[in-house]
Amino acid sequence: MLPPPDILSYPAILKRVVFFLDMPTLRLFRHINEAASLCVSDELRQSLCHLLTPFVSQPTAFLDVLHSVGGVIGGDVAVAFFLRDIFLHPSLLEIFAPIDEPFPIHDHINMHQDVEGGRPLRPLLGQVALWSSLQVREVVTFTKTSGYTIRVL
């Protein structure tokens, strides 16, 4: 049960409001003032960590490593993040790492994220040109016993 409105502080009210906003509204809401901007940033980070939790046991540490190498999240998790007002249940986390920087991500996943070892995939005959045009050197797949999959490209 929520406390009476007069007991809630301004940041607490903002946090409750932001939780229910869709992405386009969040983008506008963050420009109201500094408190709103910080609240939106916190909500988006928490939302992403919540989406990553089935895939990695330490989402904040994972995001720090991903940021340090310039990697990005794509696929189902990115769609679920941006379409936050629609319930999606992604089972595949795709990570796009710079061609020279996939190894810190591989190492971090193997050592710190409670997943089974990476298995490199090779392109099928018809995919060689596509992989080359996208500058994909390799794809490594990690799996969790719960059925969730992480794919690093």
PDB file of C-alpha atoms in Angstrom, residues 12-139:
ATOM      1  CA  ALA A  12       9.842   9.580  -4.679  1.00  0.00           C
ATOM      2  CA  ILE A  13       6.862  10.924  -6.622  1.00  0.00           C
ATOM      3  CA  LEU A  14       9.010  11.360  -9.731  1.00  0.00           C
ATOM      4  CA  LYS A  15      10.271   7.799  -9.421  1.00  0.00           C
ATOM      5  CA  ARG A  16       6.721   6.425  -9.264  1.00  0.00           C
ATOM      6  CA  VAL A  17       5.621   8.482 -12.266  1.00  0.00           C
ATOM      7  CA  VAL A  18       8.655   7.575 -14.387  1.00  0.00           C
ATOM      8  CA  PHE A  19       8.138   3.844 -13.813  1.00  0.00           C
ATOM      9  CA  PHE A  20       4.888   3.960 -15.824  1.00  0.00           C
ATOM     10  CA  LEU A  21       6.070   6.092 -18.766  1.00  0.00           C
ATOM     11  CA  ASP A  22       6.781   4.778 -22.249  1.00  0.00           C
ATOM     12  CA  MET A  23      10.060   5.579 -24.015  1.00  0.00           C
ATOM     13  CA  PRO A  24       8.881   8.602 -26.070  1.00  0.00           C
ATOM     14  CA  THR A  25       7.381  10.181 -22.953  1.00  0.00           C
ATOM     15  CA  LEU A  26      10.542   9.470 -20.938  1.00  0.00           C
ATOM     16  CA  ARG A  27      12.600  11.266 -23.571  1.00  0.00           C
ATOM     17  CA  LEU A  28      10.424  14.358 -23.115  1.00  0.00           C
ATOM     18  CA  PHE A  29      10.069  14.047 -19.345  1.00  0.00           C
ATOM     19  CA  ARG A  30      13.826  14.112 -18.731  1.00  0.00           C
ATOM     20  CA  HIS A  31      13.963  17.727 -19.975  1.00  0.00           C
ATOM     21  CA  ILE A  32      11.687  19.071 -17.197  1.00  0.00           C
ATOM     22  CA  ASN A  33      14.500  19.621 -14.706  1.00  0.00           C
ATOM     23  CA  GLU A  34      17.638  18.011 -13.313  1.00  0.00           C
ATOM     24  CA  ALA A  35      15.717  15.839 -10.837  1.00  0.00           C
ATOM     25  CA  ALA A  36      13.552  14.459 -13.655  1.00  0.00           C
ATOM     26  CA  SER A  37      16.624  13.799 -15.785  1.00  0.00           C
ATOM     27  CA  LEU A  38      18.340  11.868 -12.975  1.00  0.00           C
ATOM     28  CA  CYS A  39      15.153   9.948 -12.270  1.00  0.00           C
ATOM     29  CA  VAL A  40      14.788   8.939 -15.935  1.00  0.00           C
ATOM     30  CA  SER A  41      18.459   7.860 -16.073  1.00  0.00           C
ATOM     31  CA  ASP A  42      18.020   5.730 -12.961  1.00  0.00           C
ATOM     32  CA  GLU A  43      14.811   4.176 -14.292  1.00  0.00           C
ATOM     33  CA  LEU A  44      16.367   3.288 -17.650  1.00  0.00           C
ATOM     34  CA  ARG A  45      19.410   1.710 -15.996  1.00  0.00           C
ATOM     35  CA  GLN A  46      17.191  -0.286 -13.610  1.00  0.00           C
ATOM     36  CA  SER A  47      14.980  -1.355 -16.496  1.00  0.00           C
ATOM     37  CA  LEU A  48      17.973  -2.583 -18.497  1.00  0.00           C
ATOM     38  CA  CYS A  49      19.418  -4.399 -15.468  1.00  0.00           C
ATOM     39  CA  HIS A  50      16.040  -6.086 -14.957  1.00  0.00           C
ATOM     40  CA  LEU A  51      16.018  -7.248 -18.596  1.00  0.00           C
ATOM     41  CA  LEU A  52      19.608  -8.542 -18.282  1.00  0.00           C
ATOM     42  CA  THR A  53      19.057 -10.452 -15.023  1.00  0.00           C
ATOM     43  CA  PRO A  54      17.927 -13.734 -16.677  1.00  0.00           C
ATOM     44  CA  PHE A  55      21.104 -13.685 -18.791  1.00  0.00           C
ATOM     45  CA  VAL A  56      23.811 -12.479 -16.399  1.00  0.00           C
ATOM     46  CA  SER A  57      24.061 -12.706 -12.626  1.00  0.00           C
ATOM     47  CA  GLN A  58      25.719  -9.278 -12.242  1.00  0.00           C
ATOM     48  CA  PRO A  59      24.061  -6.922 -14.747  1.00  0.00           C
ATOM     49  CA  THR A  60      25.724  -3.738 -13.459  1.00  0.00           C
ATOM     50  CA  ALA A  61      29.228  -5.212 -13.778  1.00  0.00           C
ATOM     51  CA  PHE A  62      28.324  -6.552 -17.212  1.00  0.00           C
ATOM     52  CA  LEU A  63      27.145  -3.107 -18.367  1.00  0.00           C
ATOM     53  CA  ASP A  64      30.374  -1.549 -17.078  1.00  0.00           C
ATOM     54  CA  VAL A  65      32.478  -3.978 -19.154  1.00  0.00           C
ATOM     55  CA  LEU A  66      30.239  -3.504 -22.186  1.00  0.00           C
ATOM     56  CA  HIS A  67      30.596   0.279 -21.904  1.00  0.00           C
ATOM     57  CA  SER A  68      34.373   0.094 -21.447  1.00  0.00           C
ATOM     58  CA  VAL A  69      34.851  -1.684 -24.803  1.00  0.00           C
ATOM     59  CA  GLY A  70      32.183   0.259 -26.708  1.00  0.00           C
ATOM     60  CA  GLY A  71      29.839  -2.698 -27.118  1.00  0.00           C
ATOM     61  CA  VAL A  72      26.081  -2.426 -27.569  1.00  0.00           C
ATOM     62  CA  ILE A  73      23.091  -4.606 -26.801  1.00  0.00           C
ATOM     63  CA  GLY A  74      20.872  -5.593 -29.693  1.00  0.00           C
ATOM     64  CA  GLY A  75      18.169  -8.040 -30.624  1.00  0.00           C
ATOM     65  CA  ASP A  76      15.253  -9.021 -28.400  1.00  0.00           C
ATOM     66  CA  VAL A  77      16.592  -7.334 -25.263  1.00  0.00           C
ATOM     67  CA  ALA A  78      17.013  -3.995 -27.060  1.00  0.00           C
ATOM     68  CA  VAL A  79      13.490  -4.253 -28.466  1.00  0.00           C
ATOM     69  CA  ALA A  80      12.090  -5.021 -25.005  1.00  0.00           C
ATOM     70  CA  PHE A  81      14.033  -2.071 -23.565  1.00  0.00           C
ATOM     71  CA  PHE A  82      12.711   0.446 -26.080  1.00  0.00           C
ATOM     72  CA  LEU A  83       9.165  -0.935 -26.152  1.00  0.00           C
ATOM     73  CA  ARG A  84       8.874  -0.829 -22.381  1.00  0.00           C
ATOM     74  CA  ASP A  85       5.100  -0.454 -22.408  1.00  0.00           C
ATOM     75  CA  ILE A  86       4.715  -3.843 -24.172  1.00  0.00           C
ATOM     76  CA  PHE A  87       5.520  -7.003 -22.216  1.00  0.00           C
ATOM     77  CA  LEU A  88       8.215  -8.980 -24.043  1.00  0.00           C
ATOM     78  CA  HIS A  89      10.122 -11.947 -22.652  1.00  0.00           C
ATOM     79  CA  PRO A  90      13.450 -12.175 -24.544  1.00  0.00           C
ATOM     80  CA  SER A  91      15.379 -15.448 -24.420  1.00  0.00           C
ATOM     81  CA  LEU A  92      18.366 -14.265 -26.511  1.00  0.00           C
ATOM     82  CA  LEU A  93      20.770 -11.478 -25.572  1.00  0.00           C
ATOM     83  CA  GLU A  94      22.804 -10.267 -28.545  1.00  0.00           C
ATOM     84  CA  ILE A  95      25.914  -8.217 -27.872  1.00  0.00           C
ATOM     85  CA  PHE A  96      27.736  -6.384 -30.608  1.00  0.00           C
ATOM     86  CA  ALA A  97      31.381  -5.780 -29.729  1.00  0.00           C
ATOM     87  CA  PRO A  98      33.947  -3.872 -31.791  1.00  0.00           C
ATOM     88  CA  ILE A  99      35.927  -6.290 -33.956  1.00  0.00           C
ATOM     89  CA  ASP A 100      39.100  -5.721 -31.897  1.00  0.00           C
ATOM     90  CA  GLU A 101      37.405  -5.856 -28.481  1.00  0.00           C
ATOM     91  CA  PRO A 102      35.287  -9.020 -28.060  1.00  0.00           C
ATOM     92  CA  PHE A 103      37.685 -10.719 -25.662  1.00  0.00           C
ATOM     93  CA  PRO A 104      37.087  -8.609 -22.518  1.00  0.00           C
ATOM     94  CA  ILE A 105      33.378  -9.370 -22.889  1.00  0.00           C
ATOM     95  CA  HIS A 106      34.040 -13.101 -23.425  1.00  0.00           C
ATOM     96  CA  ASP A 107      36.344 -13.180 -20.392  1.00  0.00           C
ATOM     97  CA  HIS A 108      33.878 -11.312 -18.210  1.00  0.00           C
ATOM     98  CA  ILE A 109      30.984 -13.589 -19.163  1.00  0.00           C
ATOM     99  CA  ASN A 110      33.071 -16.728 -18.599  1.00  0.00           C
ATOM    100  CA  MET A 111      34.524 -15.663 -15.254  1.00  0.00           C
ATOM    101  CA  HIS A 112      31.813 -13.575 -13.584  1.00  0.00           C
ATOM    102  CA  GLN A 113      28.360 -14.226 -15.016  1.00  0.00           C
ATOM    103  CA  ASP A 114      27.461 -17.819 -14.135  1.00  0.00           C
ATOM    104  CA  VAL A 115      27.083 -19.106 -17.699  1.00  0.00           C
ATOM    105  CA  GLU A 116      28.397 -22.153 -19.475  1.00  0.00           C
ATOM    106  CA  GLY A 117      31.498 -21.630 -21.651  1.00  0.00           C
ATOM    107  CA  GLY A 118      31.418 -19.891 -24.967  1.00  0.00           C
ATOM    108  CA  ARG A 119      31.038 -21.925 -28.124  1.00  0.00           C
ATOM    109  CA  PRO A 120      32.274 -20.263 -31.333  1.00  0.00           C
ATOM    110  CA  LEU A 121      29.982 -20.438 -34.338  1.00  0.00           C
ATOM    111  CA  ARG A 122      31.308 -20.299 -37.873  1.00  0.00           C
ATOM    112  CA  PRO A 123      29.368 -18.735 -40.737  1.00  0.00           C
ATOM    113  CA  LEU A 124      27.414 -21.014 -43.006  1.00  0.00           C
ATOM    114  CA  LEU A 125      28.454 -20.989 -46.647  1.00  0.00           C
ATOM    115  CA  GLY A 126      25.785 -18.444 -47.589  1.00  0.00           C
ATOM    116  CA  GLN A 127      26.606 -16.176 -44.627  1.00  0.00           C
ATOM    117  CA  VAL A 128      30.301 -15.542 -45.332  1.00  0.00           C
ATOM    118  CA  ALA A 129      29.640 -12.447 -47.458  1.00  0.00           C
ATOM    119  CA  LEU A 130      27.143 -11.082 -44.926  1.00  0.00           C
ATOM    120  CA  TRP A 131      29.532 -11.576 -41.994  1.00  0.00           C
ATOM    121  CA  SER A 132      32.291  -9.925 -43.987  1.00  0.00           C
ATOM    122  CA  SER A 133      30.146  -6.917 -44.923  1.00  0.00           C
ATOM    123  CA  LEU A 134      29.110  -6.474 -41.282  1.00  0.00           C
ATOM    124  CA  GLN A 135      32.739  -6.923 -40.141  1.00  0.00           C
ATOM    125  CA  VAL A 136      31.745  -9.844 -37.915  1.00  0.00           C
ATOM    126  CA  ARG A 137      34.816 -11.902 -37.174  1.00  0.00           C
ATOM    127  CA  GLU A 138      33.128 -14.551 -35.067  1.00  0.00           C
ATOM    128  CA  VAL A 139      29.995 -15.279 -33.081  1.00  0.00           C
TER     129      VAL A 139
END
